């Protein structure tokens, strides 16, 4: 069964304290792994798509990496505005609809 | 990035009435759209896959007759919550995927907060 597990569930950081969020997955053939940011009361905002092990993508203070079993979202020198829930999702190659399977998310709080 | 617009952002309705939520892809054509439901402090739960010109595919446990989905064009899908009850109160979100030669991106609407009183 295709599955996504994110850890930790919640993370509190001081401003400037770098850290990483983990997304472990099992899927019958990975088509893509997606990272989203979700603010309270809003829809998820697309951050990255990763397709193959070894791939990395960066956007401002965020860097996403991918291995055959997990993905990391590295946050460098976070700011309070980075506080949000970060969602990871996978898309199986076997899916002909592009269905995404989501993890439970990591809620990040960055204190000034 | 691409824009997916969802309307309304919030709605309050009386128990027993029906509510329609619209999801539009503004700058790309979406053959497939998805409808999710999200409970407080939980992740997204896929309700159904909406296919342009054909019937929606519902996830197990989702009532087809309660949650009517219509995908009338390549840019519009609608979710109608029929005979709404307080337990249907939730945050509903749609998404649309844009397929490219090298990559696939999935974009979400802003979400609709439904409150049934």
Short mmCIF file of C-alpha atoms in Angstrom, two decimals:
data_model
loop_
_atom_site.label_atom_id
_atom_site.label_comp_id
_atom_site.label_asym_id
_atom_site.label_seq_id
_atom_site.Cartn_x
_atom_site.Cartn_y
_atom_site.Cartn_z
CA UNK A 1 0.00 0.00 0.00
CA UNK A 2 1.29 3.45 -0.93
CA UNK A 3 2.00 5.47 2.19
CA UNK A 4 3.59 8.74 3.32
CA UNK A 5 4.80 9.49 6.85
CA UNK A 6 6.06 12.88 7.94
CA UNK A 7 8.10 13.70 11.03
CA UNK A 8 8.12 15.42 13.35
CA UNK A 9 4.43 16.33 13.70
CA UNK A 10 5.39 19.69 15.16
CA UNK A 11 8.62 21.64 15.26
CA UNK A 12 9.47 24.81 17.14
CA UNK A 13 12.55 26.76 16.10
CA UNK A 14 14.13 30.02 17.05
CA UNK A 15 14.62 32.48 14.24
CA UNK A 16 17.85 31.57 12.47
CA UNK A 17 17.93 27.99 13.79
CA UNK A 18 18.21 25.70 10.76
CA UNK A 19 16.53 22.30 10.71
CA UNK A 20 15.04 19.59 8.49
CA UNK A 21 11.64 18.03 8.01
CA UNK A 22 11.39 14.40 6.99
CA UNK A 23 9.02 12.65 4.60
CA UNK A 24 9.30 8.86 4.37
CA UNK A 25 7.38 7.11 1.64
CA UNK A 26 6.55 3.72 0.22
CA UNK A 27 5.08 3.70 -3.25
CA UNK A 28 4.86 1.24 -6.09
CA UNK A 29 6.94 3.28 -8.51
CA UNK A 30 7.40 6.97 -7.81
CA UNK A 31 6.29 9.42 -10.44
CA UNK A 32 6.85 12.47 -8.27
CA UNK A 33 7.15 13.72 -4.71
CA UNK A 34 5.57 17.06 -3.88
CA UNK A 35 6.14 19.56 -1.08
CA UNK A 36 3.52 22.13 -0.12
CA UNK A 37 3.18 24.88 2.44
CA UNK A 38 -0.22 25.46 4.02
CA UNK A 39 -1.17 28.45 6.11
CA UNK A 40 -4.20 28.22 8.44
CA UNK A 41 -7.50 28.53 6.58
CA UNK A 42 -5.89 28.44 3.14
CA UNK A 43 -5.20 25.90 0.45
CA UNK A 44 -1.74 24.34 0.08
CA UNK A 45 0.83 26.39 -1.81
CA UNK A 46 3.04 24.46 -4.23
CA UNK A 47 6.75 24.48 -3.35
CA UNK A 48 8.59 21.69 -5.19
CA UNK A 49 8.28 18.53 -7.21
CA UNK A 50 11.10 15.96 -7.12
CA UNK A 51 11.25 13.05 -9.52
CA UNK A 52 14.33 10.91 -8.93
CA UNK A 53 16.76 10.01 -6.16
CA UNK A 54 19.56 12.50 -5.84
CA UNK A 55 17.50 15.40 -7.11
CA UNK A 56 17.57 18.67 -5.17
CA UNK A 57 15.59 21.89 -5.53
CA UNK A 58 15.89 25.21 -3.75
CA UNK A 59 13.68 28.19 -3.18
CA UNK A 60 14.84 31.00 -0.90
CA UNK A 61 15.50 29.42 2.53
CA UNK A 62 14.07 26.03 1.52
CA UNK A 63 15.88 23.11 -0.05
CA UNK A 64 14.25 19.78 -0.86
CA UNK A 65 16.18 16.56 -1.42
CA UNK A 66 15.09 13.07 -2.44
CA UNK A 67 16.33 9.54 -1.88
CA UNK A 68 14.69 6.24 -2.80
CA UNK A 69 12.90 6.09 0.56
CA UNK A 70 12.56 9.63 1.85
CA UNK A 71 12.70 13.32 1.19
CA UNK A 72 13.97 16.12 3.37
CA UNK A 73 12.92 19.73 3.44
CA UNK A 74 15.83 21.74 4.82
CA UNK A 75 15.06 25.17 6.22
CA UNK A 76 18.07 27.42 6.53
CA UNK A 77 18.00 30.36 8.95
CA UNK A 78 14.20 30.36 9.19
CA UNK A 79 12.18 33.48 9.81
CA UNK A 80 8.84 33.81 11.64
CA UNK A 81 7.07 34.08 8.26
CA UNK A 82 8.17 30.51 7.51
CA UNK A 83 5.76 29.33 10.19
CA UNK A 84 3.19 27.05 8.51
CA UNK A 85 2.28 23.42 8.00
CA UNK A 86 4.44 21.68 5.44
CA UNK A 87 2.83 18.83 3.54
CA UNK A 88 4.54 16.08 1.58
CA UNK A 89 2.73 14.01 -1.05
CA UNK A 90 3.66 11.30 -3.55
CA UNK A 91 2.24 10.42 -6.92
CA UNK A 92 2.51 6.81 -8.03
CA UNK A 93 3.53 5.92 -11.55
CA UNK A 94 0.65 3.44 -11.60
CA UNK A 95 -1.91 6.22 -11.13
CA UNK A 96 -3.54 7.29 -14.36
CA UNK A 97 -5.24 10.23 -12.68
CA UNK A 98 -2.33 11.92 -10.95
CA UNK A 99 -3.78 11.24 -7.51
CA UNK A 100 -1.63 12.49 -4.63
CA UNK A 101 -1.14 10.61 -1.39
CA UNK A 102 -0.46 13.01 1.48
CA UNK A 103 1.39 12.71 4.74
CA UNK A 104 -0.02 14.19 7.91
CA UNK A 105 2.14 17.27 7.71
CA UNK A 106 4.69 19.00 9.95
CA UNK A 107 3.59 22.17 11.69
CA UNK A 108 6.51 24.54 11.96
CA UNK A 109 6.60 27.47 14.37
CA UNK A 110 9.50 29.91 14.15
CA UNK A 111 9.83 32.26 17.09
CA UNK A 112 11.52 35.66 16.77
CA UNK B 1 2.91 29.32 -10.70
CA UNK B 2 -0.45 28.36 -12.10
CA UNK B 3 -3.63 29.64 -10.50
CA UNK B 4 -6.55 27.60 -9.29
CA UNK B 5 -9.46 29.67 -8.06
CA UNK B 6 -12.08 28.33 -5.68
CA UNK B 7 -15.34 30.04 -4.84
CA UNK B 8 -16.76 30.83 -2.37
CA UNK B 9 -14.08 31.12 0.29
CA UNK B 10 -16.63 30.51 3.00
CA UNK B 11 -20.32 29.73 3.18
CA UNK B 12 -22.86 29.26 5.93
CA UNK B 13 -26.01 27.34 5.09
CA UNK B 14 -29.01 25.91 6.85
CA UNK B 15 -29.31 22.20 7.49
CA UNK B 16 -31.10 20.48 4.61
CA UNK B 17 -30.06 22.92 1.91
CA UNK B 18 -27.53 22.36 -0.88
CA UNK B 19 -24.31 24.24 -1.47
CA UNK B 20 -22.26 24.48 -4.66
CA UNK B 21 -18.51 25.09 -4.66
CA UNK B 22 -16.69 26.04 -7.86
CA UNK B 23 -13.10 25.28 -8.80
CA UNK B 24 -11.50 26.92 -11.83
CA UNK B 25 -8.07 26.59 -13.36
CA UNK B 26 -7.41 30.12 -14.59
CA UNK B 27 -4.40 29.77 -16.84
CA UNK B 28 -4.23 26.14 -17.88
CA UNK B 29 -6.53 23.34 -18.92
CA UNK B 30 -7.11 20.63 -16.36
CA UNK B 31 -8.40 17.31 -17.61
CA UNK B 32 -8.47 16.08 -14.05
CA UNK B 33 -9.30 17.91 -10.86
CA UNK B 34 -9.44 16.61 -7.31
CA UNK B 35 -11.65 17.38 -4.34
CA UNK B 36 -10.39 17.10 -0.79
CA UNK B 37 -11.81 17.53 2.65
CA UNK B 38 -9.71 18.68 5.57
CA UNK B 39 -10.60 18.49 9.23
CA UNK B 40 -8.91 20.75 11.80
CA UNK B 41 -5.24 19.95 12.31
CA UNK B 42 -5.43 17.00 9.92
CA UNK B 43 -4.11 16.38 6.47
CA UNK B 44 -6.07 16.40 3.25
CA UNK B 45 -8.47 13.54 2.62
CA UNK B 46 -9.17 12.84 -1.03
CA UNK B 47 -12.89 12.66 -1.70
CA UNK B 48 -13.06 12.21 -5.45
CA UNK B 49 -11.30 12.60 -8.76
CA UNK B 50 -13.15 14.76 -11.24
CA UNK B 51 -12.71 13.97 -14.93
CA UNK B 52 -13.75 16.35 -17.67
CA UNK B 53 -16.67 14.95 -19.63
CA UNK B 54 -17.13 11.82 -17.54
CA UNK B 55 -18.30 10.67 -14.16
CA UNK B 56 -16.23 11.39 -11.09
CA UNK B 57 -14.39 8.62 -9.28
CA UNK B 58 -15.15 8.60 -5.58
CA UNK B 59 -12.94 7.32 -2.80
CA UNK B 60 -14.21 4.56 -0.58
CA UNK B 61 -16.63 5.80 2.03
CA UNK B 62 -17.58 9.00 0.20
CA UNK B 63 -21.29 9.23 -0.59
CA UNK B 64 -21.79 9.88 -4.30
CA UNK B 65 -25.33 11.13 -3.87
CA UNK B 66 -24.36 13.60 -1.16
CA UNK B 67 -21.28 15.03 -2.85
CA UNK B 68 -22.16 15.65 -6.49
CA UNK B 69 -19.27 16.46 -8.76
CA UNK B 70 -19.52 17.92 -12.25
CA UNK B 71 -16.57 18.66 -14.51
CA UNK B 72 -18.26 20.55 -17.31
CA UNK B 73 -15.18 21.95 -19.02
CA UNK B 74 -11.40 21.77 -18.96
CA UNK B 75 -11.28 24.71 -16.56
CA UNK B 76 -14.26 24.17 -14.25
CA UNK B 77 -15.29 21.54 -11.74
CA UNK B 78 -18.06 21.92 -9.19
CA UNK B 79 -18.80 20.15 -5.93
CA UNK B 80 -22.37 20.26 -4.65
CA UNK B 81 -23.03 19.22 -1.09
CA UNK B 82 -26.64 18.11 -1.13
CA UNK B 83 -28.98 18.15 1.86
CA UNK B 84 -26.16 19.43 4.03
CA UNK B 85 -26.01 18.57 7.70
CA UNK B 86 -23.81 19.91 10.50
CA UNK B 87 -21.45 16.95 10.15
CA UNK B 88 -20.69 18.10 6.60
CA UNK B 89 -19.13 21.26 8.03
CA UNK B 90 -15.51 21.21 6.98
CA UNK B 91 -12.83 22.80 4.83
CA UNK B 92 -13.12 21.69 1.20
CA UNK B 93 -10.22 22.14 -1.21
CA UNK B 94 -9.86 21.46 -4.91
CA UNK B 95 -6.73 20.92 -6.96
CA UNK B 96 -5.75 20.65 -10.60
CA UNK B 97 -2.68 19.09 -12.15
CA UNK B 98 -0.69 20.62 -14.96
CA UNK B 99 1.29 18.07 -16.93
CA UNK B 100 4.38 19.12 -18.78
CA UNK B 101 6.94 17.25 -20.81
CA UNK B 102 9.43 17.22 -18.01
CA UNK B 103 7.37 17.71 -14.91
CA UNK B 104 3.98 17.60 -13.25
CA UNK B 105 2.72 20.26 -10.90
CA UNK B 106 -0.42 20.11 -8.81
CA UNK B 107 -2.00 23.39 -7.69
CA UNK B 108 -4.65 23.97 -5.08
CA UNK B 109 -7.49 26.39 -4.67
CA UNK B 110 -7.83 28.62 -1.65
CA UNK B 111 -10.32 26.30 0.00
CA UNK B 112 -13.96 26.75 1.05
CA UNK B 113 -14.98 26.78 4.69
CA UNK B 114 -18.49 25.27 4.88
CA UNK B 115 -20.51 25.72 8.05
CA UNK B 116 -23.90 24.04 8.26
CA UNK B 117 -26.17 25.36 11.00
#
